[in-house]
Coordinates of C-alpha atoms and ligand atoms in Angstrom, one line a residue:
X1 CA 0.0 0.0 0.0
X2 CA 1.2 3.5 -0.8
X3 CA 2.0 5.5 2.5
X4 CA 0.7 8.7 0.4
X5 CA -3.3 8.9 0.1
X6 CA -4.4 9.9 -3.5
X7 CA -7.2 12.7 -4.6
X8 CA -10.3 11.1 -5.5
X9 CA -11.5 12.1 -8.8
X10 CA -14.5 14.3 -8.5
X11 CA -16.0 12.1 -11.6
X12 CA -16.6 8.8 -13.4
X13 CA -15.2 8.9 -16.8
X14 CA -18.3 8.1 -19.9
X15 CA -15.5 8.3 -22.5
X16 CA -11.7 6.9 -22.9
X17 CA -9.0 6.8 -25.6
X18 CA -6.1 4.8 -25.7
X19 CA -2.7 6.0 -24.5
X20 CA -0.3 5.6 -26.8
X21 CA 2.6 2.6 -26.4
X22 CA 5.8 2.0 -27.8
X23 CA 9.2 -0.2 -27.2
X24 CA 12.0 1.8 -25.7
X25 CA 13.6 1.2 -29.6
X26 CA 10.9 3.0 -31.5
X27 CA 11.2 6.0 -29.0
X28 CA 14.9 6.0 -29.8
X29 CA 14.1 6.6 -33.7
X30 CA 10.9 9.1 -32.8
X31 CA 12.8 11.4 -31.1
X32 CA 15.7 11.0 -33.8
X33 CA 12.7 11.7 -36.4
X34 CA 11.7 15.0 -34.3
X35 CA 15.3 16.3 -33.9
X36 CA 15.2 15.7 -30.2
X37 CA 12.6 18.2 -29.7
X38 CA 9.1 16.4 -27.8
X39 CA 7.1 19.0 -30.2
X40 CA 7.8 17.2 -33.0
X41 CA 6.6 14.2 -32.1
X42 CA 3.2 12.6 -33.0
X43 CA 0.9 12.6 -30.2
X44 CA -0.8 9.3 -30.8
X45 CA 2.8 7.8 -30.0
X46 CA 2.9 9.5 -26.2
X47 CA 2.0 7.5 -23.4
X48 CA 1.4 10.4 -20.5
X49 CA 1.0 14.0 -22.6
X50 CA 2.1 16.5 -19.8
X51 CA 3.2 18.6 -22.2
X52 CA 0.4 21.1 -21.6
X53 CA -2.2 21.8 -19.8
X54 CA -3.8 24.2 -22.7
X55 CA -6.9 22.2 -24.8
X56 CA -6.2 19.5 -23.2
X57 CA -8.7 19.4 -20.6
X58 CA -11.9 16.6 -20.9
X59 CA -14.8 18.1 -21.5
X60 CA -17.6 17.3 -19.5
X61 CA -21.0 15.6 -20.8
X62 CA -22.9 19.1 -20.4
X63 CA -20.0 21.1 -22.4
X64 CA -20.8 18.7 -25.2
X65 CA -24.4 18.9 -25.2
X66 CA -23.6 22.5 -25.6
X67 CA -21.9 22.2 -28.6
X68 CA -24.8 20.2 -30.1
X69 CA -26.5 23.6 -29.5
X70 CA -23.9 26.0 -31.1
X71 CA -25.6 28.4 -33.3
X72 CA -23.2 29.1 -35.8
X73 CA -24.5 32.4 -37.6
X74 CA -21.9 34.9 -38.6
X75 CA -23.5 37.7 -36.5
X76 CA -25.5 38.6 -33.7
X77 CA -25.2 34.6 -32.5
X78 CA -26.8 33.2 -29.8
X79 CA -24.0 31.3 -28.6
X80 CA -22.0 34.6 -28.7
X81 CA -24.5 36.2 -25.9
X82 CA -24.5 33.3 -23.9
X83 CA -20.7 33.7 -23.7
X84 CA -20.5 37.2 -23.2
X85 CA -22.7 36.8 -20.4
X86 CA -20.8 33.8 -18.9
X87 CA -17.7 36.0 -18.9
X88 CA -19.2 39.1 -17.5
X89 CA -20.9 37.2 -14.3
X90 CA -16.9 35.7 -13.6
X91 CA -15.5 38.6 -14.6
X92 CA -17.1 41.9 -14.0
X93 CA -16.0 43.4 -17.6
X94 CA -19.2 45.3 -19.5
X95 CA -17.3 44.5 -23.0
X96 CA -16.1 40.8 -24.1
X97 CA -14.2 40.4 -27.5
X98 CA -13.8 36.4 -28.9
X99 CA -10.5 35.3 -29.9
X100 CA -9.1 32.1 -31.6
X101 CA -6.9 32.1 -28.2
X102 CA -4.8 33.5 -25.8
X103 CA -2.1 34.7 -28.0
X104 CA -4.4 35.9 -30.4
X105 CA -6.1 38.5 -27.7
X106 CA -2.5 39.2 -27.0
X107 CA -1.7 40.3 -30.2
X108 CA -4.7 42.2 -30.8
X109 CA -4.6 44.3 -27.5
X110 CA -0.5 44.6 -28.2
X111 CA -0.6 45.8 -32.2
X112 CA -3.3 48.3 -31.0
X113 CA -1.5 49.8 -27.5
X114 CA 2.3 49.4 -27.9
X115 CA 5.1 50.8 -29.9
X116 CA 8.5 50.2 -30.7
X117 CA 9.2 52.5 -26.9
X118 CA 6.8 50.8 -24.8
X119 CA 7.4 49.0 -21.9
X120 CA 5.3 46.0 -20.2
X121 CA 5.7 45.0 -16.5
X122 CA 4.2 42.2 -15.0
X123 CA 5.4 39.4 -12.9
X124 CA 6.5 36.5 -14.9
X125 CA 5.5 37.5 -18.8
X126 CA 4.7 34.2 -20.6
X127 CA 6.1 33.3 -23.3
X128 CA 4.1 34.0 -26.3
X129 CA 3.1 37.4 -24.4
X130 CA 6.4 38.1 -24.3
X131 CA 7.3 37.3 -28.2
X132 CA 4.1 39.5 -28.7
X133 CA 5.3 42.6 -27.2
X134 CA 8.8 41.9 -28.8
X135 CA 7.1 41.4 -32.4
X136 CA 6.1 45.3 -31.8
X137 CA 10.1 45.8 -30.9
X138 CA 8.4 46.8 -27.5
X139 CA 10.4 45.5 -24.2
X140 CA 8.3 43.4 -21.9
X141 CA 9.9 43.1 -18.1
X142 CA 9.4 41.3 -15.2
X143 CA 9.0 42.5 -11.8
X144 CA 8.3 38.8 -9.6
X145 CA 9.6 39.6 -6.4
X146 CA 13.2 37.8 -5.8
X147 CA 10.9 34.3 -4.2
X148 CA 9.7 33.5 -7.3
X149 CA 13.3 32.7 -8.7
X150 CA 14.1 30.6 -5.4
X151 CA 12.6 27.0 -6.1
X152 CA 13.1 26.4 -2.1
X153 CA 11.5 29.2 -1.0
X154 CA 7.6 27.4 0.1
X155 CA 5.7 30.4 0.4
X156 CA 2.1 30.8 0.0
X157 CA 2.4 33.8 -3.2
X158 CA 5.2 33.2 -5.2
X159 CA 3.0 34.9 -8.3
X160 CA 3.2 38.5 -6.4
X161 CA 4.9 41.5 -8.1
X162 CA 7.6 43.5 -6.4
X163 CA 5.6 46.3 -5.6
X164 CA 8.7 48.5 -4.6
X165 CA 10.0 47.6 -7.9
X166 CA 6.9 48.4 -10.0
X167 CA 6.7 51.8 -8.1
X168 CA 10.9 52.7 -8.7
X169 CA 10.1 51.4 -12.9
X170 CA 7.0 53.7 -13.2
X171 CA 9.3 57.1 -11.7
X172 CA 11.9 56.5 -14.4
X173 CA 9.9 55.0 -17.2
X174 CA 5.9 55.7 -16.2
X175 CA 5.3 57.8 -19.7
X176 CA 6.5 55.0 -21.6
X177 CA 4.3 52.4 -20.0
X178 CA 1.0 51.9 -21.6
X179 CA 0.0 49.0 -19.8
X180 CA 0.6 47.2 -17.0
X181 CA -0.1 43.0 -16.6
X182 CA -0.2 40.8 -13.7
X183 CA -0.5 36.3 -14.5
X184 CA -2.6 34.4 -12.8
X185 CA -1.4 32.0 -11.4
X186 CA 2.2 33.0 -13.0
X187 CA 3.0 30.7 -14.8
X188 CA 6.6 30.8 -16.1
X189 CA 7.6 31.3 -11.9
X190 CA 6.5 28.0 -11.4
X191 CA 2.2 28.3 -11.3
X192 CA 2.7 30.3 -8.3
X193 CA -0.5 32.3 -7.5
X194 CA -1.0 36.0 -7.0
X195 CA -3.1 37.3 -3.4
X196 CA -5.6 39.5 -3.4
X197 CA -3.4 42.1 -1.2
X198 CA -1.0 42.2 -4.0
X199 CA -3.2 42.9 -6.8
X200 CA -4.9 45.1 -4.9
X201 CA -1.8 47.4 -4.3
X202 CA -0.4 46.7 -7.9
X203 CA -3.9 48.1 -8.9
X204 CA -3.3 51.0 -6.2
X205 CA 0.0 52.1 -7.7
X206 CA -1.9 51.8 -11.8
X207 CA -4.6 53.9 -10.7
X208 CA -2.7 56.4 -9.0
X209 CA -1.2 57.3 -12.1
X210 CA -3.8 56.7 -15.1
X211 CA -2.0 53.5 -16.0
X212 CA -4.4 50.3 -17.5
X213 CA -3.9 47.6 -15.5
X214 CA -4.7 44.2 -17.3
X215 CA -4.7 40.6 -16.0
X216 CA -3.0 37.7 -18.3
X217 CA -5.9 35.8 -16.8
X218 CA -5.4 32.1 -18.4
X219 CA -5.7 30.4 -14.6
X220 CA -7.6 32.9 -12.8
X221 CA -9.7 30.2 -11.1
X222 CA -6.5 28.3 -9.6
X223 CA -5.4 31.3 -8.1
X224 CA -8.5 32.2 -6.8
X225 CA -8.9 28.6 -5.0
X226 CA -5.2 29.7 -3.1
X227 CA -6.5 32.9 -2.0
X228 CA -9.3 30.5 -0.5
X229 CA -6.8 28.8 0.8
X230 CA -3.9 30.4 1.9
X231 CA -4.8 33.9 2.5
X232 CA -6.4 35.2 5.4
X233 CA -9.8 36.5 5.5
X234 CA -10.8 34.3 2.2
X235 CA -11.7 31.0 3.8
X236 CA -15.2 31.5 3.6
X237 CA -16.0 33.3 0.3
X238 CA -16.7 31.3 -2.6
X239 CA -14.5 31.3 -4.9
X240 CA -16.5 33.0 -7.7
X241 CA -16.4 36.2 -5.2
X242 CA -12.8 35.9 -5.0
X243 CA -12.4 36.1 -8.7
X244 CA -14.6 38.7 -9.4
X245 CA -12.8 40.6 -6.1
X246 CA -9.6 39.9 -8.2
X247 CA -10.9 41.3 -11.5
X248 CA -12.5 44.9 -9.7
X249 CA -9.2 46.0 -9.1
X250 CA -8.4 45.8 -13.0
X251 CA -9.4 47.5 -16.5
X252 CA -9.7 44.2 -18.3
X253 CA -7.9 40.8 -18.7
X254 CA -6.5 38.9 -22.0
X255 CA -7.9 35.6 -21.5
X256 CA -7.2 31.7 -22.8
X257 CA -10.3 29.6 -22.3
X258 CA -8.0 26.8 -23.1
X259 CA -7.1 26.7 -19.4
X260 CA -9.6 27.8 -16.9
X261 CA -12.8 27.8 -18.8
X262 CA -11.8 23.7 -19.6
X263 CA -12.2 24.0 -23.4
X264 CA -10.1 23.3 -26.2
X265 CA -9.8 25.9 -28.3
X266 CA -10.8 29.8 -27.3
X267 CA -9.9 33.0 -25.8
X268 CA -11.2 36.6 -25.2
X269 CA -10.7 40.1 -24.5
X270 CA -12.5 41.5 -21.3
X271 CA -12.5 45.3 -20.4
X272 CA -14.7 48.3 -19.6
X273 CA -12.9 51.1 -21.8
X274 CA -15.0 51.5 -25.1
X275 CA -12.7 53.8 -26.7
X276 CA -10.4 51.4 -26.5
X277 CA -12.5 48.3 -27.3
X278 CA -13.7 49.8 -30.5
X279 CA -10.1 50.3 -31.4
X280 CA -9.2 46.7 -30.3
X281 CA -12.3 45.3 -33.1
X282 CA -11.0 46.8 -36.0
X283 CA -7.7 45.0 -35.5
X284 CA -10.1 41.8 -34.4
X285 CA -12.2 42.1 -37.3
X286 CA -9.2 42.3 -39.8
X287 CA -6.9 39.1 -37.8
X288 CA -9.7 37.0 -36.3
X289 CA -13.4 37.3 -37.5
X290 CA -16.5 39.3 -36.8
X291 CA -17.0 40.8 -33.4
X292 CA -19.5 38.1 -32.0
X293 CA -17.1 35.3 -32.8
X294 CA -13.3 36.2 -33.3
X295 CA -12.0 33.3 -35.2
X296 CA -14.5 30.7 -33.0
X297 CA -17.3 28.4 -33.7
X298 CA -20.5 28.9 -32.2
X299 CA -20.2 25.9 -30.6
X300 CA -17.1 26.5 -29.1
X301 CA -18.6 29.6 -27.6
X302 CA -21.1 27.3 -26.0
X303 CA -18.6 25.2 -24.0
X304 CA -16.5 28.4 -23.0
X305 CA -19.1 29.6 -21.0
X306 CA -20.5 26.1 -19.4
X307 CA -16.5 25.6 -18.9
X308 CA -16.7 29.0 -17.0
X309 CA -19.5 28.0 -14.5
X310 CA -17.5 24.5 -13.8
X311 CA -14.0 25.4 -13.7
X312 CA -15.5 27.6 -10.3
X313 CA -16.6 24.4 -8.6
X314 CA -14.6 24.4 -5.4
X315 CA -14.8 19.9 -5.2
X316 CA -13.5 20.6 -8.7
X317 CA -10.7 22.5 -7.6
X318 CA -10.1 21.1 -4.5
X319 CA -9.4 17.7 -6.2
X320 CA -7.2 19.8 -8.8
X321 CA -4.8 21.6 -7.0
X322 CA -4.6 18.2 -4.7
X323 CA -3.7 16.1 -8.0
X324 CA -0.8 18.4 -8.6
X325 CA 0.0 18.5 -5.3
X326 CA 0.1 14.5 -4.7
X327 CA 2.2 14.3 -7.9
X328 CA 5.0 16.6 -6.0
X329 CA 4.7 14.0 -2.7
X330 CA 5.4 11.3 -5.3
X331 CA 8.5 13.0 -6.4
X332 CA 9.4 13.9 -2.9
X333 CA 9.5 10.5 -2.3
X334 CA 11.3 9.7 -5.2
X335 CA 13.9 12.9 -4.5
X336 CA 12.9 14.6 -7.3
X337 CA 13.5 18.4 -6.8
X338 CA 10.8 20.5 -7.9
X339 CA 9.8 24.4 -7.1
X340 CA 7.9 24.7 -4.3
X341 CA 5.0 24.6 -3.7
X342 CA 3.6 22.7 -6.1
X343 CA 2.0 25.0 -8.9
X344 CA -1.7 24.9 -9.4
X345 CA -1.6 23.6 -13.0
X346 CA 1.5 22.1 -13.1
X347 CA 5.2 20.3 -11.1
X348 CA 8.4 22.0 -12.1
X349 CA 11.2 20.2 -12.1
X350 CA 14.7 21.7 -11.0
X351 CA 16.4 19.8 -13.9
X352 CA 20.0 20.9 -13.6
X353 CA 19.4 19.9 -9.9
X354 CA 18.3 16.4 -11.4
X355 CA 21.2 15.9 -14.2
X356 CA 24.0 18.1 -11.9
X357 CA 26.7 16.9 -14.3
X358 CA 25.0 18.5 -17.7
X359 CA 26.1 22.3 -17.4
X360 CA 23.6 25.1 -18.6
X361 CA 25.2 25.4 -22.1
X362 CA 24.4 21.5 -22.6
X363 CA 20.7 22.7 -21.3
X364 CA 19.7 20.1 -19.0
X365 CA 16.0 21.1 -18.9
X366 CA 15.8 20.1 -22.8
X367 CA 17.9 16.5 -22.0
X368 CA 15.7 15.6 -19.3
X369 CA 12.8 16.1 -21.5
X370 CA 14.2 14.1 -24.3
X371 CA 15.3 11.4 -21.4
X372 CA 11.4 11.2 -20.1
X373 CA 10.2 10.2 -23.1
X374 CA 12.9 8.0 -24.0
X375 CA 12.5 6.2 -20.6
X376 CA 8.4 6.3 -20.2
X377 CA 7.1 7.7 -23.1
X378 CA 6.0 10.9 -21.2
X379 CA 6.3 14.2 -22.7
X380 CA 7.2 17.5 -20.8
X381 CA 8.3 20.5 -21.4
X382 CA 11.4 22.6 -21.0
X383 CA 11.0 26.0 -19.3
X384 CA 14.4 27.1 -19.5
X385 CA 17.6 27.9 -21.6
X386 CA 16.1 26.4 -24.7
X387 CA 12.8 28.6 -24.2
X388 CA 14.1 31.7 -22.3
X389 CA 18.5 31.5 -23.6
X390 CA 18.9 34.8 -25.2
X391 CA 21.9 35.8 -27.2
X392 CA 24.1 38.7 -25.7
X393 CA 24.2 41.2 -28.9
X394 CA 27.9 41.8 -28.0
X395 CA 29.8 38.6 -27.6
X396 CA 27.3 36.5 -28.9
X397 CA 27.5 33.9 -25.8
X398 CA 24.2 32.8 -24.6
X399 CA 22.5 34.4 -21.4
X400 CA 20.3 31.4 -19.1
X401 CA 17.4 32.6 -17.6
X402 CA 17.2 32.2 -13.5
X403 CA 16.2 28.4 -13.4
X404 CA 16.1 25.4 -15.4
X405 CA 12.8 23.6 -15.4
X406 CA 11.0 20.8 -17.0
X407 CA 7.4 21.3 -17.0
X408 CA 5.0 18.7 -15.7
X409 CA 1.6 20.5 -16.9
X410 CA -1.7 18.2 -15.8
X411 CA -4.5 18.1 -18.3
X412 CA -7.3 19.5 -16.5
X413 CA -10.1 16.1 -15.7
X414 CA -7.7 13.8 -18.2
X415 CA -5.5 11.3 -16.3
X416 CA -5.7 9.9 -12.6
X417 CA -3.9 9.4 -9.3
X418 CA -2.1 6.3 -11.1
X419 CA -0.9 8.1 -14.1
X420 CA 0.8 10.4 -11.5
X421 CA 2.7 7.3 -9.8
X422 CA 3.4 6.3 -13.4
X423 CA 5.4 9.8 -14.5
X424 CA 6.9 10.1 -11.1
X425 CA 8.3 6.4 -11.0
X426 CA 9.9 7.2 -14.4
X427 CA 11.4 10.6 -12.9
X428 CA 13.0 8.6 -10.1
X429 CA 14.2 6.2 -11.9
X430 CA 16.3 8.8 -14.4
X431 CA 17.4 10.8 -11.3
X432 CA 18.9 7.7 -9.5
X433 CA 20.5 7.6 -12.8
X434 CA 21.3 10.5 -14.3
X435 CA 24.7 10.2 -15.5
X436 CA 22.9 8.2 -18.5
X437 CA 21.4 11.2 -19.7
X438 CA 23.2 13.0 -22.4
X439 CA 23.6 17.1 -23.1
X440 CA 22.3 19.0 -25.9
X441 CA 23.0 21.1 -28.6
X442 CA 21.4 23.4 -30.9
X443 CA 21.6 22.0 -34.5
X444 CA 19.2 24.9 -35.6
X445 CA 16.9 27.7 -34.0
X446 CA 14.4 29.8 -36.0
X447 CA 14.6 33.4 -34.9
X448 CA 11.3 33.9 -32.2
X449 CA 10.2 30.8 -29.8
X450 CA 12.5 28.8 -31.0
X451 CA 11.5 25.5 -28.5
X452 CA 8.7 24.9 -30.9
X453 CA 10.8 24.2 -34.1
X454 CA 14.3 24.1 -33.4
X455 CA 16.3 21.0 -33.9
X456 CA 19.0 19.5 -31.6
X457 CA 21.7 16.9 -30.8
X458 CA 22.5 14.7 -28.4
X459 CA 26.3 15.1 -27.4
X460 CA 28.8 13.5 -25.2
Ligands
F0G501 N1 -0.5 33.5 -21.0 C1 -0.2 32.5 -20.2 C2 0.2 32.7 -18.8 C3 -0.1 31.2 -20.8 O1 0.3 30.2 -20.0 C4 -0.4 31.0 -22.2 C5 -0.3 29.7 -22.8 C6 -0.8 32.1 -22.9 C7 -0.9 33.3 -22.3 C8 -1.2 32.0 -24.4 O2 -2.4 31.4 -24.5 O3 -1.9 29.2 -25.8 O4 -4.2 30.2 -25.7 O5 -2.4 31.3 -27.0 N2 0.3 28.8 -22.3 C9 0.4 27.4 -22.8 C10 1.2 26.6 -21.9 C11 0.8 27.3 -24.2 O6 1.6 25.5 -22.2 O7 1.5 27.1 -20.8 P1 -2.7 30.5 -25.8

């Protein structure tokens, strides 16, 4: 019996699809086919997909019966109002702009606010944000205070801003500063959530000087569920009050419904300013669609907004955060280093902690990927210097970001408390060996995001 007591799932499961399974020999030649990068490979050969927790979350019975009732008409859709009043009941926003996703509300609100002199705080940017605001040659910077690049630090808000930071930026640099952002739960520092007193002084410091202050709002419901949790005062306010407590202290929020509103394909744009909004349609109406769908299907509008009303269900949550959670006990057990705490969507591997003898240049993070899938057929995700290595413009030697990470990211509703011993027997059994694992190097790197496409090697 297992000394560690698994979540139970809040659900029975109506519908399954095989996992896929391969010999250790055919992994061997897939990721020699993908260039040693896991997003080259074909799904249907994965056994555990951790690669994201984006569109892949199971849909529940009533989110399909919704999309049997999409109505797809090009204007003025039924499906559209039943959206935009899903998302103004969560959020608190009178105007609600459809978007293919999150990047896509991104770039829209970006190409209409920011030039090549703006600057973008926030805690953590993510990465496509980021790439957005570059795209306009604008400089997006993050202000996390100093816990969030200390794996071993377990505190309760890892997500917070430095306030005193955000206050010394806006002296020197306020008039270039269009906009400021705040992710929820952040995300690239490890799914660390934000608290309410934080965003409330953030807000404090935007509204004292006429600055918009927008949420990145992809996992708004996980970090409303730790504010339940872990900050005082919140215990006995549902979380749907916490959320829309989170969202009055902002102007709006870029949004993808491919994490917390538990579909798989979807986003939106959420803010009260209609000078502004009317601004933001034209460039909608030229990149994504209409104004009542923004590159989505009726249908797809339909399980956005039941997604919204579930993804607030606190046994829903409850089992959630514990399922990430339990996954880090595993790996405890296993002495697997992670950040702490867990993250809400997601366990993030210190993976030059696990492979110590692979320096930074031979990017651990990406080898321990390539090992997970080679060993178990798993597939993770690096979140370090493949995705965040930047060139220094003088000597042309590569700058690592803060940490090295390999991204577990849990589906949302999609595997269970045995898939979780699965990965995390896997991870203990490379980091009892890890001097089998190999380093990496860049065969070749397109210019922006390069972890998608770029291809590798596996060197001595
Ligand atoms: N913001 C955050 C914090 C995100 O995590 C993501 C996506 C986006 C924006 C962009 O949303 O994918 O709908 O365009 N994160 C995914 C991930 C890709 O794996 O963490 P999108």
């Amino acid at each position: 019996m297992r000394m560690i007591p698994p979540p139970v799932e809040p659900f029975r499961i109506k519908m399954v699809e095989p996992l896929g399974r391969t010999t250790r020999r055919e992994r061997d030649k897939l990721l020699r086919d993908a260039g040693f990068n896991v997003f080259g490979l074909p799904a249907e050969k994965v056994m555990i997909d951790l690669l994201t927790d984006s569109g892949t979350s199971a849909m529940s019975d009533r989110q399909w019966a919704g999309i049997m009732m999409g109505d797809e008409s090009y204007a003025g859709a039924r499906s559209f109002y039943r959206f935009e009043k899903a998302v103004r009941d969560v959020f608190g926003f009178d105007i609600v702009i459809p978007t293919h996703q999150g990047r896509a509300a991104e770039r829209v609100l970006f190409e209409t606010i920011l030039d090549k002199n703006s600057l973008v705080p926030s805690n953590i940017h993510f990465d496509t944000t980021r790439a957005n605001i570059e795209f306009r040659k604008a400089k997006a910077v993050d202000l996390a205070g100093a816990a969030a690049y200390d794996p071993e630090a377990d505190l309760p808000f890892k997500g917070n801003m430095d306030t005193g930071k955000l206050e010394a930026f806006l002296d020197k640099y306020g008039r270039r500063v269009p906009i400021v952002m705040l992710t929820v739960t952040n995300n690239s520092g490890g799914g660390q959530p934000v608290s309410m007193a934080n965003i409330e002084r953030v807000s404090a410091i935007c509204r004292r000087r006429k600055i918009p202050f927008f949420f990145d709002a992809c996992r708004f419901a996980e970090n409303a569920w730790f504010v339940k949790c872990r900050e005082k005062g919140y215990e006995r306010w549902s979380v749907r009050d916490i959320a829309k407590k989170m969202f009055s202290f902002a102007d709006g929020a870029t949004m993808s419904a491919k994490k917390d509103a538990l579909v798989n394909m979807g986003g939106f744009l959420t803010l009260n300013d209609p000078a502004l909004a009317a601004r933001l349609k034209n460039s909608l109406i030229i990149g994504e669609g209409f104004v009542t769908y923004g590159g989505l299907s009726g249908r797809d509008l339909e399980a956005i907004a039941q997604g919204l009303t579930e993804v607030l269900d606190e046994a829903y949550l409850e089992y959630r955060t514990a399922q990430v959670a339990y996954l880090g006990r595993l790996l405890d057990e296993a002495c697997v280093p992670y950040v702490k705490p867990a993250g809400g969507h997601a366990i993030y591997v210190l993976a030059d902690k696990v492979l110590p003898h692979l320096p930074r240049d031979k990017y651990p993070g990406w080898a321990l990927t390539v090992a997970l899938f080679r060993e178990a057929g798993i597939r993770a995700v690096e979140i370090g210097g493949v995705m965040f290595g930047r060139k220094d413009p003088k000597t042309g030697r590569e700058i690592f970001p803060a940490l090295e990470l390999v991204r577990l990211a849990i589906p949302r509703r999609v595997y269970t408390a045995s898939h979780m011993i699965f990965v995390a027997e896997a991870l203990g059994s490379i980091a009892r060996k890890p001097e089998r694992v190999k380093g990496i190097r860049i065969v070749e790197e397109p210019p922006f995001l390069r972890h998608f496409t770029a291809r590798f090697e596996e060197i001595d």
